[in-house]
PDB file of N, CA and C in Angstrom:
ATOM      1  N   MET A   8      27.835  82.438  29.007  1.00 39.00           N
ATOM      2  CA  MET A   8      27.040  81.608  28.323  1.00 39.00           C
ATOM      3  C   MET A   8      26.909  80.653  28.100  1.00 39.00           C
ATOM      4  N   ILE A   9      25.501  80.003  28.161  1.00 46.00           N
ATOM      5  CA  ILE A   9      26.084  78.381  27.836  1.00 46.00           C
ATOM      6  C   ILE A   9      25.159  77.560  26.480  1.00 46.00           C
ATOM      7  N   ILE A  10      26.069  76.841  26.230  1.00 48.00           N
ATOM      8  CA  ILE A  10      26.053  76.338  24.530  1.00 48.00           C
ATOM      9  C   ILE A  10      25.097  74.920  24.949  1.00 48.00           C
ATOM     10  N   LEU A  11      23.587  74.972  24.668  1.00 50.00           N
ATOM     11  CA  LEU A  11      22.749  73.846  24.744  1.00 50.00           C
ATOM     12  C   LEU A  11      23.783  72.808  24.053  1.00 50.00           C
ATOM     13  N   GLY A  12      24.204  72.720  22.840  1.00 56.00           N
ATOM     14  CA  GLY A  12      24.595  72.011  22.290  1.00 56.00           C
ATOM     15  C   GLY A  12      25.698  71.028  22.670  1.00 56.00           C
ATOM     16  N   ASP A  13      26.461  71.643  23.833  1.00 65.00           N
ATOM     17  CA  ASP A  13      27.633  70.962  24.495  1.00 65.00           C
ATOM     18  C   ASP A  13      27.112  70.024  25.287  1.00 65.00           C
ATOM     19  N   ASN A  14      26.186  70.973  26.169  1.00 64.00           N
ATOM     20  CA  ASN A  14      25.099  70.276  27.181  1.00 64.00           C
ATOM     21  C   ASN A  14      24.514  69.049  26.933  1.00 64.00           C
ATOM     22  N   MET A  15      23.873  68.601  25.868  1.00 69.00           N
ATOM     23  CA  MET A  15      23.631  67.686  25.169  1.00 69.00           C
ATOM     24  C   MET A  15      24.182  66.444  25.024  1.00 69.00           C
ATOM     25  N   SER A  16      25.402  67.156  23.976  1.00 80.00           N
ATOM     26  CA  SER A  16      26.741  66.088  24.345  1.00 80.00           C
ATOM     27  C   SER A  16      27.102  65.417  25.073  1.00 80.00           C
ATOM     28  N   ILE A  17      26.952  66.472  26.473  1.00 82.00           N
ATOM     29  CA  ILE A  17      27.728  65.773  27.669  1.00 82.00           C
ATOM     30  C   ILE A  17      26.505  64.255  28.521  1.00 82.00           C
ATOM     31  N   LEU A  18      25.406  65.600  28.017  1.00 83.00           N
ATOM     32  CA  LEU A  18      24.041  64.520  28.876  1.00 83.00           C
ATOM     33  C   LEU A  18      24.131  62.931  28.256  1.00 83.00           C
ATOM     34  N   ARG A  19      24.210  63.209  26.206  1.00 86.00           N
ATOM     35  CA  ARG A  19      24.050  62.137  25.447  1.00 86.00           C
ATOM     36  C   ARG A  19      25.479  60.813  26.515  1.00 86.00           C
ATOM     37  N   SER A  20      26.487  61.581  26.605  1.00 87.00           N
ATOM     38  CA  SER A  20      27.968  60.536  27.050  1.00 87.00           C
ATOM     39  C   SER A  20      27.686  59.969  28.038  1.00 87.00           C
ATOM     40  N   VAL A  21      27.149  60.689  29.410  1.00 89.00           N
ATOM     41  CA  VAL A  21      26.762  60.139  30.403  1.00 89.00           C
ATOM     42  C   VAL A  21      25.498  58.983  29.939  1.00 89.00           C
ATOM     43  N   LEU A  22      24.740  59.484  29.388  1.00 90.00           N
ATOM     44  CA  LEU A  22      23.554  58.195  29.227  1.00 90.00           C
ATOM     45  C   LEU A  22      24.533  56.808  29.077  1.00 90.00           C
ATOM     46  N   GLU A  23      25.502  57.257  26.796  1.00 91.00           N
ATOM     47  CA  GLU A  23      25.764  55.951  27.000  1.00 91.00           C
ATOM     48  C   GLU A  23      26.660  55.253  28.006  1.00 91.00           C
ATOM     49  N   GLU A  24      27.293  55.997  28.465  1.00 93.00           N
ATOM     50  CA  GLU A  24      28.376  55.319  29.894  1.00 93.00           C
ATOM     51  C   GLU A  24      27.733  54.294  30.826  1.00 93.00           C
ATOM     52  N   GLU A  25      26.314  55.045  30.980  1.00 95.00           N
ATOM     53  CA  GLU A  25      25.505  54.442  32.151  1.00 95.00           C
ATOM     54  C   GLU A  25      25.179  53.350  31.248  1.00 95.00           C
ATOM     55  N   LEU A  26      24.561  52.719  29.986  1.00 95.00           N
ATOM     56  CA  LEU A  26      23.697  51.908  29.265  1.00 95.00           C
ATOM     57  C   LEU A  26      25.349  50.733  28.746  1.00 95.00           C
ATOM     58  N   GLU A  27      26.374  51.479  29.084  1.00 96.00           N
ATOM     59  CA  GLU A  27      27.268  50.273  28.783  1.00 96.00           C
ATOM     60  C   GLU A  27      27.531  49.869  30.423  1.00 96.00           C
ATOM     61  N   ARG A  28      27.970  50.711  31.227  1.00 97.00           N
ATOM     62  CA  ARG A  28      27.319  49.949  32.536  1.00 97.00           C
ATOM     63  C   ARG A  28      26.642  48.860  32.894  1.00 97.00           C
ATOM     64  N   ILE A  29      25.126  49.307  32.458  1.00 97.00           N
ATOM     65  CA  ILE A  29      24.667  48.528  32.168  1.00 97.00           C
ATOM     66  C   ILE A  29      24.758  46.864  32.004  1.00 97.00           C
ATOM     67  N   LEU A  30      24.990  46.844  30.252  1.00 97.00           N
ATOM     68  CA  LEU A  30      25.176  46.026  29.416  1.00 97.00           C
ATOM     69  C   LEU A  30      26.366  44.664  30.447  1.00 97.00           C
ATOM     70  N   ARG A  31      27.255  45.750  30.671  1.00 97.00           N
ATOM     71  CA  ARG A  31      28.204  44.984  31.888  1.00 97.00           C
ATOM     72  C   ARG A  31      27.439  44.296  32.821  1.00 97.00           C
ATOM     73  N   ASN A  32      27.001  44.724  33.541  1.00 97.00           N
ATOM     74  CA  ASN A  32      26.276  43.894  34.562  1.00 97.00           C
ATOM     75  C   ASN A  32      24.893  42.610  34.427  1.00 97.00           C
ATOM     76  N   GLN A  33      24.317  42.807  33.067  1.00 97.00           N
ATOM     77  CA  GLN A  33      23.776  42.023  32.445  1.00 97.00           C
ATOM     78  C   GLN A  33      24.767  41.036  31.932  1.00 97.00           C
ATOM     79  N   THR A  34      25.379  40.885  31.788  1.00 97.00           N
ATOM     80  CA  THR A  34      26.414  40.030  31.170  1.00 97.00           C
ATOM     81  C   THR A  34      27.605  39.414  32.634  1.00 97.00           C
ATOM     82  N   PHE A  35      27.795  40.186  33.726  1.00 97.00           N
ATOM     83  CA  PHE A  35      27.950  39.776  34.762  1.00 97.00           C
ATOM     84  C   PHE A  35      26.853  38.271  35.762  1.00 97.00           C
ATOM     85  N   TYR A  36      25.497  39.494  36.047  1.00 97.00           N
ATOM     86  CA  TYR A  36      24.663  39.038  36.379  1.00 97.00           C
ATOM     87  C   TYR A  36      24.349  37.355  35.562  1.00 97.00           C
ATOM     88  N   SER A  37      24.548  37.553  34.487  1.00 97.00           N
ATOM     89  CA  SER A  37      24.316  36.284  33.410  1.00 97.00           C
ATOM     90  C   SER A  37      24.936  35.295  33.576  1.00 97.00           C
ATOM     91  N   GLU A  38      26.286  35.590  34.039  1.00 96.00           N
ATOM     92  CA  GLU A  38      27.459  34.571  33.974  1.00 96.00           C
ATOM     93  C   GLU A  38      27.003  34.129  35.581  1.00 96.00           C
ATOM     94  N   MET A  39      27.225  34.700  36.551  1.00 96.00           N
ATOM     95  CA  MET A  39      26.512  33.711  37.644  1.00 96.00           C
ATOM     96  C   MET A  39      25.424  33.319  38.052  1.00 96.00           C
ATOM     97  N   LEU A  40      24.115  33.490  37.353  1.00 96.00           N
ATOM     98  CA  LEU A  40      23.440  33.183  37.011  1.00 96.00           C
ATOM     99  C   LEU A  40      23.746  31.319  36.189  1.00 96.00           C
ATOM    100  N   ARG A  41      24.214  31.704  35.483  1.00 95.00           N
ATOM    101  CA  ARG A  41      24.809  29.983  34.584  1.00 95.00           C
ATOM    102  C   ARG A  41      25.603  28.977  36.145  1.00 95.00           C
ATOM    103  N   ASN A  42      26.372  29.671  36.915  1.00 94.00           N
ATOM    104  CA  ASN A  42      26.955  28.603  37.345  1.00 94.00           C
ATOM    105  C   ASN A  42      26.130  28.333  39.342  1.00 94.00           C
ATOM    106  N   LEU A  43      25.077  28.464  39.059  1.00 94.00           N
ATOM    107  CA  LEU A  43      23.969  28.434  39.959  1.00 94.00           C
ATOM    108  C   LEU A  43      22.849  27.902  39.599  1.00 94.00           C
ATOM    109  N   PRO A  44      22.686  26.860  40.288  1.00 93.00           N
ATOM    110  CA  PRO A  44      21.476  25.794  40.296  1.00 93.00           C
ATOM    111  C   PRO A  44      20.151  26.446  40.070  1.00 93.00           C
ATOM    112  N   LYS A  45      19.734  26.271  39.020  1.00 90.00           N
ATOM    113  CA  LYS A  45      17.559  26.893  39.140  1.00 90.00           C
ATOM    114  C   LYS A  45      16.538  26.458  40.569  1.00 90.00           C
ATOM    115  N   GLY A  46      15.812  26.756  40.170  1.00 89.00           N
ATOM    116  CA  GLY A  46      14.925  26.200  40.715  1.00 89.00           C
ATOM    117  C   GLY A  46      14.480  26.926  42.243  1.00 89.00           C
ATOM    118  N   SER A  47      13.336  26.094  43.016  1.00 91.00           N
ATOM    119  CA  SER A  47      13.242  26.514  44.166  1.00 91.00           C
ATOM    120  C   SER A  47      13.725  25.722  45.562  1.00 91.00           C
ATOM    121  N   ILE A  48      13.524  25.754  46.298  1.00 93.00           N
ATOM    122  CA  ILE A  48      14.048  24.810  47.506  1.00 93.00           C
ATOM    123  C   ILE A  48      12.557  24.750  48.859  1.00 93.00           C
ATOM    124  N   TYR A  49      12.894  23.220  48.329  1.00 93.00           N
ATOM    125  CA  TYR A  49      11.524  23.229  49.928  1.00 93.00           C
ATOM    126  C   TYR A  49      11.655  22.031  50.693  1.00 93.00           C
ATOM    127  N   ILE A  50      11.022  21.768  51.362  1.00 93.00           N
ATOM    128  CA  ILE A  50      11.376  20.809  52.645  1.00 93.00           C
ATOM    129  C   ILE A  50      10.013  19.945  52.421  1.00 93.00           C
ATOM    130  N   SER A  51      10.535  18.610  53.029  1.00 94.00           N
ATOM    131  CA  SER A  51      10.127  17.159  52.888  1.00 94.00           C
ATOM    132  C   SER A  51       9.926  16.706  54.642  1.00 94.00           C
ATOM    133  N   VAL A  52       8.400  16.833  54.130  1.00 93.00           N
ATOM    134  CA  VAL A  52       8.970  15.455  55.398  1.00 93.00           C
ATOM    135  C   VAL A  52       8.365  14.105  55.614  1.00 93.00           C
ATOM    136  N   ARG A  53       9.059  13.651  56.310  1.00 93.00           N
ATOM    137  CA  ARG A  53       9.066  11.955  55.605  1.00 93.00           C
ATOM    138  C   ARG A  53       8.918  11.332  57.137  1.00 93.00           C
ATOM    139  N   ASN A  54       8.347  10.129  57.676  1.00 93.00           N
ATOM    140  CA  ASN A  54       8.983   9.850  58.871  1.00 93.00           C
ATOM    141  C   ASN A  54       9.579  10.514  59.956  1.00 93.00           C
ATOM    142  N   ASP A  55       8.657  11.608  60.306  1.00 91.00           N
ATOM    143  CA  ASP A  55       9.241  12.381  60.911  1.00 91.00           C
ATOM    144  C   ASP A  55      10.672  13.100  60.661  1.00 91.00           C
ATOM    145  N   LYS A  56      10.922  12.782  59.590  1.00 92.00           N
ATOM    146  CA  LYS A  56      12.340  13.480  59.663  1.00 92.00           C
ATOM    147  C   LYS A  56      12.325  14.574  57.934  1.00 92.00           C
ATOM    148  N   ARG A  57      13.366  15.593  58.279  1.00 94.00           N
ATOM    149  CA  ARG A  57      13.281  16.376  57.073  1.00 94.00           C
ATOM    150  C   ARG A  57      14.197  16.446  55.845  1.00 94.00           C
ATOM    151  N   TYR A  58      14.085  16.261  54.700  1.00 94.00           N
ATOM    152  CA  TYR A  58      14.315  16.605  53.972  1.00 94.00           C
ATOM    153  C   TYR A  58      14.327  18.047  53.127  1.00 94.00           C
ATOM    154  N   LEU A  59      15.791  18.378  52.589  1.00 94.00           N
ATOM    155  CA  LEU A  59      15.879  19.357  51.471  1.00 94.00           C
ATOM    156  C   LEU A  59      15.905  19.317  50.080  1.00 94.00           C
ATOM    157  N   TYR A  60      14.765  19.572  49.403  1.00 95.00           N
ATOM    158  CA  TYR A  60      14.772  19.615  47.862  1.00 95.00           C
ATOM    159  C   TYR A  60      14.782  20.423  47.005  1.00 95.00           C
ATOM    160  N   ARG A  61      14.979  20.356  45.500  1.00 95.00           N
ATOM    161  CA  ARG A  61      15.312  21.570  44.825  1.00 95.00           C
ATOM    162  C   ARG A  61      13.746  21.233  43.495  1.00 95.00           C
ATOM    163  N   LYS A  62      13.056  22.149  43.245  1.00 95.00           N
ATOM    164  CA  LYS A  62      11.983  21.850  42.464  1.00 95.00           C
ATOM    165  C   LYS A  62      12.287  22.815  41.045  1.00 95.00           C
ATOM    166  N   ASN A  63      12.696  22.297  39.731  1.00 91.00           N
ATOM    167  CA  ASN A  63      12.453  23.420  38.981  1.00 91.00           C
ATOM    168  C   ASN A  63      12.094  22.699  37.359  1.00 91.00           C
ATOM    169  N   ARG A  64      11.793  23.750  36.278  1.00 91.00           N
ATOM    170  CA  ARG A  64      11.192  23.068  35.415  1.00 91.00           C
ATOM    171  C   ARG A  64      12.692  22.140  34.063  1.00 91.00           C
ATOM    172  N   VAL A  65      11.986  21.565  33.416  1.00 89.00           N
ATOM    173  CA  VAL A  65      13.371  20.913  32.940  1.00 89.00           C
ATOM    174  C   VAL A  65      12.291  20.842  31.567  1.00 89.00           C
ATOM    175  N   GLY A  66      12.378  21.226  30.550  1.00 91.00           N
ATOM    176  CA  GLY A  66      11.526  21.197  29.603  1.00 91.00           C
ATOM    177  C   GLY A  66      10.116  21.944  29.749  1.00 91.00           C
ATOM    178  N   LYS A  67       9.008  20.936  29.301  1.00 94.00           N
ATOM    179  CA  LYS A  67       7.864  20.690  29.807  1.00 94.00           C
ATOM    180  C   LYS A  67       7.546  20.194  31.196  1.00 94.00           C
ATOM    181  N   LYS A  68       8.803  19.511  31.906  1.00 95.00           N
ATOM    182  CA  LYS A  68       8.731  18.751  33.013  1.00 95.00           C
ATOM    183  C   LYS A  68       9.170  19.770  34.422  1.00 95.00           C
ATOM    184  N   ILE A  69       8.462  19.316  35.891  1.00 94.00           N
ATOM    185  CA  ILE A  69       9.081  19.831  36.894  1.00 94.00           C
ATOM    186  C   ILE A  69       9.389  18.861  37.366  1.00 94.00           C
ATOM    187  N   VAL A  70      10.682  19.126  37.872  1.00 94.00           N
ATOM    188  CA  VAL A  70      11.850  18.099  38.424  1.00 94.00           C
ATOM    189  C   VAL A  70      12.185  18.353  39.951  1.00 94.00           C
ATOM    190  N   ASN A  71      12.118  17.172  40.679  1.00 94.00           N
ATOM    191  CA  ASN A  71      12.307  17.355  42.476  1.00 94.00           C
ATOM    192  C   ASN A  71      13.944  16.502  42.779  1.00 94.00           C
ATOM    193  N   GLU A  72      14.396  17.385  42.776  1.00 93.00           N
ATOM    194  CA  GLU A  72      16.029  16.687  42.949  1.00 93.00           C
ATOM    195  C   GLU A  72      16.161  16.563  44.518  1.00 93.00           C
ATOM    196  N   TYR A  73      16.779  15.788  45.011  1.00 94.00           N
ATOM    197  CA  TYR A  73      16.880  15.468  46.619  1.00 94.00           C
ATOM    198  C   TYR A  73      18.133  16.189  46.649  1.00 94.00           C
ATOM    199  N   LEU A  74      18.281  17.187  47.793  1.00 93.00           N
ATOM    200  CA  LEU A  74      19.738  17.652  47.889  1.00 93.00           C
ATOM    201  C   LEU A  74      20.546  17.142  49.414  1.00 93.00           C
ATOM    202  N   CYS A  75      19.549  17.175  50.201  1.00 91.00           N
ATOM    203  CA  CYS A  75      20.412  16.956  51.684  1.00 91.00           C
ATOM    204  C   CYS A  75      19.174  16.533  52.799  1.00 91.00           C
ATOM    205  N   SER A  76      19.473  16.190  53.735  1.00 91.00           N
ATOM    206  CA  SER A  76      18.849  16.148  54.819  1.00 91.00           C
ATOM    207  C   SER A  76      18.659  17.186  55.272  1.00 91.00           C
ATOM    208  N   LEU A  77      17.581  17.522  56.151  1.00 89.00           N
ATOM    209  CA  LEU A  77      17.752  18.852  57.015  1.00 89.00           C
ATOM    210  C   LEU A  77      19.218  18.652  58.395  1.00 89.00           C
ATOM    211  N   SER A  78      19.400  17.285  58.577  1.00 89.00           N
ATOM    212  CA  SER A  78      20.198  17.038  59.709  1.00 89.00           C
ATOM    213  C   SER A  78      21.564  17.346  58.996  1.00 89.00           C
ATOM    214  N   ASN A  79      21.578  17.645  57.727  1.00 86.00           N
ATOM    215  CA  ASN A  79      23.211  17.590  57.639  1.00 86.00           C
ATOM    216  C   ASN A  79      23.355  19.468  57.026  1.00 86.00           C
ATOM    217  N   THR A  80      23.218  20.130  58.306  1.00 88.00           N
ATOM    218  CA  THR A  80      22.975  21.805  58.420  1.00 88.00           C
ATOM    219  C   THR A  80      23.632  22.356  57.347  1.00 88.00           C
ATOM    220  N   GLU A  81      25.188  22.113  57.556  1.00 92.00           N
ATOM    221  CA  GLU A  81      26.145  22.645  56.494  1.00 92.00           C
ATOM    222  C   GLU A  81      25.559  22.312  55.094  1.00 92.00           C
ATOM    223  N   LYS A  82      25.829  21.374  54.893  1.00 92.00           N
ATOM    224  CA  LYS A  82      24.812  20.944  53.467  1.00 92.00           C
ATOM    225  C   LYS A  82      23.476  21.867  52.909  1.00 92.00           C
ATOM    226  N   ALA A  83      23.121  21.686  53.791  1.00 92.00           N
ATOM    227  CA  ALA A  83      21.223  22.905  53.734  1.00 92.00           C
ATOM    228  C   ALA A  83      21.334  24.159  53.979  1.00 92.00           C
ATOM    229  N   LYS A  84      22.426  24.709  54.925  1.00 92.00           N
ATOM    230  CA  LYS A  84      22.565  26.099  54.352  1.00 92.00           C
ATOM    231  C   LYS A  84      22.787  26.656  53.207  1.00 92.00           C
ATOM    232  N   GLU A  85      24.119  25.531  52.845  1.00 93.00           N
ATOM    233  CA  GLU A  85      24.401  25.959  51.428  1.00 93.00           C
ATOM    234  C   GLU A  85      23.750  26.105  50.104  1.00 93.00           C
ATOM    235  N   GLU A  86      23.003  25.070  50.252  1.00 92.00           N
ATOM    236  CA  GLU A  86      21.924  24.737  49.524  1.00 92.00           C
ATOM    237  C   GLU A  86      20.881  25.964  49.635  1.00 92.00           C
ATOM    238  N   ILE A  87      20.428  26.486  50.411  1.00 92.00           N
ATOM    239  CA  ILE A  87      19.452  27.621  50.994  1.00 92.00           C
ATOM    240  C   ILE A  87      19.695  29.184  50.664  1.00 92.00           C
ATOM    241  N   GLN A  88      21.704  28.869  50.512  1.00 94.00           N
ATOM    242  CA  GLN A  88      22.040  30.109  49.786  1.00 94.00           C
ATOM    243  C   GLN A  88      22.146  30.232  48.630  1.00 94.00           C
ATOM    244  N   LYS A  89      22.144  29.216  48.194  1.00 94.00           N
ATOM    245  CA  LYS A  89      22.565  29.355  46.718  1.00 94.00           C
ATOM    246  C   LYS A  89      21.022  29.877  46.060  1.00 94.00           C
ATOM    247  N   SER A  90      20.291  29.164  46.913  1.00 94.00           N
ATOM    248  CA  SER A  90      18.654  29.214  45.677  1.00 94.00           C
ATOM    249  C   SER A  90      18.596  30.963  46.362  1.00 94.00           C
ATOM    250  N   GLU A  91      18.479  31.607  47.628  1.00 94.00           N
ATOM    251  CA  GLU A  91      18.592  32.818  47.879  1.00 94.00           C
ATOM    252  C   GLU A  91      19.483  33.703  46.841  1.00 94.00           C
ATOM    253  N   ASP A  92      20.845  33.135  46.444  1.00 95.00           N
ATOM    254  CA  ASP A  92      21.089  34.195  45.242  1.00 95.00           C
ATOM    255  C   ASP A  92      21.196  33.923  44.191  1.00 95.00           C
ATOM    256  N   TYR A  93      20.640  33.321  43.890  1.00 95.00           N
ATOM    257  CA  TYR A  93      20.145  32.819  42.344  1.00 95.00           C
ATOM    258  C   TYR A  93      18.915  34.157  42.081  1.00 95.00           C
ATOM    259  N   ALA A  94      17.569  33.927  43.262  1.00 95.00           N
ATOM    260  CA  ALA A  94      16.895  34.914  43.472  1.00 95.00           C
ATOM    261  C   ALA A  94      17.654  36.270  43.262  1.00 95.00           C
ATOM    262  N   ARG A  95      18.199  36.712  44.149  1.00 96.00           N
ATOM    263  CA  ARG A  95      18.612  38.067  44.395  1.00 96.00           C
ATOM    264  C   ARG A  95      19.517  38.502  43.176  1.00 96.00           C
ATOM    265  N   ILE A  96      20.461  37.414  42.614  1.00 97.00           N
ATOM    266  CA  ILE A  96      20.920  38.253  41.345  1.00 97.00           C
ATOM    267  C   ILE A  96      19.826  38.077  40.204  1.00 97.00           C
ATOM    268  N   SER A  97      18.926  37.490  39.936  1.00 96.00           N
ATOM    269  CA  SER A  97      18.060  37.190  38.844  1.00 96.00           C
ATOM    270  C   SER A  97      17.154  38.488  39.096  1.00 96.00           C
ATOM    271  N   LYS A  98      16.697  38.711  39.968  1.00 97.00           N
ATOM    272  CA  LYS A  98      15.821  40.091  40.105  1.00 97.00           C
ATOM    273  C   LYS A  98      16.833  41.692  39.612  1.00 97.00           C
ATOM    274  N   ASN A  99      17.534  41.341  40.253  1.00 97.00           N
ATOM    275  CA  ASN A  99      19.035  42.140  39.832  1.00 97.00           C
ATOM    276  C   ASN A  99      19.175  42.686  38.041  1.00 97.00           C
ATOM    277  N   LEU A 100      18.939  40.967  37.875  1.00 97.00           N
ATOM    278  CA  LEU A 100      19.272  40.990  35.800  1.00 97.00           C
ATOM    279  C   LEU A 100      18.132  41.960  35.481  1.00 97.00           C
ATOM    280  N   GLN A 101      16.896  41.683  36.234  1.00 97.00           N
ATOM    281  CA  GLN A 101      15.556  41.986  35.384  1.00 97.00           C
ATOM    282  C   GLN A 101      15.656  43.347  35.762  1.00 97.00           C
ATOM    283  N   LEU A 102      16.144  44.215  36.684  1.00 97.00           N
ATOM    284  CA  LEU A 102      15.929  45.317  36.812  1.00 97.00           C
ATOM    285  C   LEU A 102      17.195  46.339  35.793  1.00 97.00           C
ATOM    286  N   ALA A 103      18.589  45.005  35.673  1.00 97.00           N
ATOM    287  CA  ALA A 103      19.096  46.115  35.089  1.00 97.00           C
ATOM    288  C   ALA A 103      18.753  45.791  33.304  1.00 97.00           C
ATOM    289  N   LYS A 104      17.799  45.022  32.920  1.00 97.00           N
ATOM    290  CA  LYS A 104      17.160  45.333  31.369  1.00 97.00           C
ATOM    291  C   LYS A 104      15.967  46.525  31.508  1.00 97.00           C
ATOM    292  N   LYS A 105      15.331  46.113  32.505  1.00 97.00           N
ATOM    293  CA  LYS A 105      14.680  47.470  32.719  1.00 97.00           C
ATOM    294  C   LYS A 105      15.106  48.311  32.773  1.00 97.00           C
ATOM    295  N   GLU A 106      16.348  48.784  33.197  1.00 96.00           N
ATOM    296  CA  GLU A 106      17.374  50.115  33.226  1.00 96.00           C
ATOM    297  C   GLU A 106      17.632  50.532  31.993  1.00 96.00           C
ATOM    298  N   GLU A 107      18.193  49.128  31.205  1.00 96.00           N
ATOM    299  CA  GLU A 107      18.928  48.977  29.666  1.00 96.00           C
ATOM    300  C   GLU A 107      17.491  50.162  28.640  1.00 96.00           C
ATOM    301  N   LEU A 108      16.415  49.514  28.933  1.00 95.00           N
ATOM    302  CA  LEU A 108      15.274  50.131  28.250  1.00 95.00           C
ATOM    303  C   LEU A 108      15.137  51.661  28.390  1.00 95.00           C
ATOM    304  N   ARG A 109      14.978  51.538  29.523  1.00 94.00           N
ATOM    305  CA  ARG A 109      14.550  53.026  29.889  1.00 94.00           C
ATOM    306  C   ARG A 109      16.208  53.750  28.876  1.00 94.00           C
ATOM    307  N   LEU A 110      17.221  53.483  28.993  1.00 94.00           N
ATOM    308  CA  LEU A 110      18.258  54.573  28.764  1.00 94.00           C
ATOM    309  C   LEU A 110      18.186  54.678  27.459  1.00 94.00           C
ATOM    310  N   ARG A 111      17.855  53.167  26.662  1.00 93.00           N
ATOM    311  CA  ARG A 111      17.693  53.120  25.373  1.00 93.00           C
ATOM    312  C   ARG A 111      16.653  54.859  24.458  1.00 93.00           C
ATOM    313  N   LYS A 112      15.724  54.343  25.485  1.00 93.00           N
ATOM    314  CA  LYS A 112      14.724  55.316  25.420  1.00 93.00           C
ATOM    315  C   LYS A 112      14.683  56.617  25.149  1.00 93.00           C
ATOM    316  N   ALA A 113      15.807  56.831  26.396  1.00 89.00           N
ATOM    317  CA  ALA A 113      16.529  58.257  26.775  1.00 89.00           C
ATOM    318  C   ALA A 113      17.561  58.408  25.598  1.00 89.00           C
ATOM    319  N   LEU A 114      18.452  57.175  25.446  1.00 88.00           N
ATOM    320  CA  LEU A 114      19.125  58.092  24.003  1.00 88.00           C
ATOM    321  C   LEU A 114      18.593  58.048  23.212  1.00 88.00           C
ATOM    322  N   LYS A 115      17.196  58.227  22.435  1.00 88.00           N
ATOM    323  CA  LYS A 115      16.706  58.077  21.301  1.00 88.00           C
ATOM    324  C   LYS A 115      16.506  59.894  20.582  1.00 88.00           C
ATOM    325  N   ALA A 116      16.106  60.079  21.879  1.00 82.00           N
ATOM    326  CA  ALA A 116      15.586  61.709  21.929  1.00 82.00           C
ATOM    327  C   ALA A 116      17.270  62.176  21.574  1.00 82.00           C
ATOM    328  N   TYR A 117      18.372  61.813  21.206  1.00 74.00           N
ATOM    329  CA  TYR A 117      19.595  62.541  20.810  1.00 74.00           C
ATOM    330  C   TYR A 117      19.700  61.945  19.587  1.00 74.00           C
ATOM    331  N   GLU A 118      19.180  61.451  19.129  1.00 72.00           N
ATOM    332  CA  GLU A 118      19.670  60.434  17.767  1.00 72.00           C
ATOM    333  C   GLU A 118      19.051  62.338  16.011  1.00 72.00           C
TER     334      GLU A 118
END
């Protein structure tokens, strides 16, 4: 004989644990994003030389920040990696926020 109430409380506790995990992940992702530079990377060509810049918004202004010459490959790779990391972590944070909403909606059924 299966008691429905016990199964529901187990399901609720699993959902609550998952919500806690998602909230921890959001905090972790937010902290990681604070340590990475915002903006997108682009290459500018001047006098047949290529330069790496980061473009981001500060208030209402768009700011272009010089990073390095592409001849400095180590620095360029590092900056490109930071930009890719920011994009990946930002996407993970968005997914975690969507998952949080979904879990909160599911938990409302048990209130």
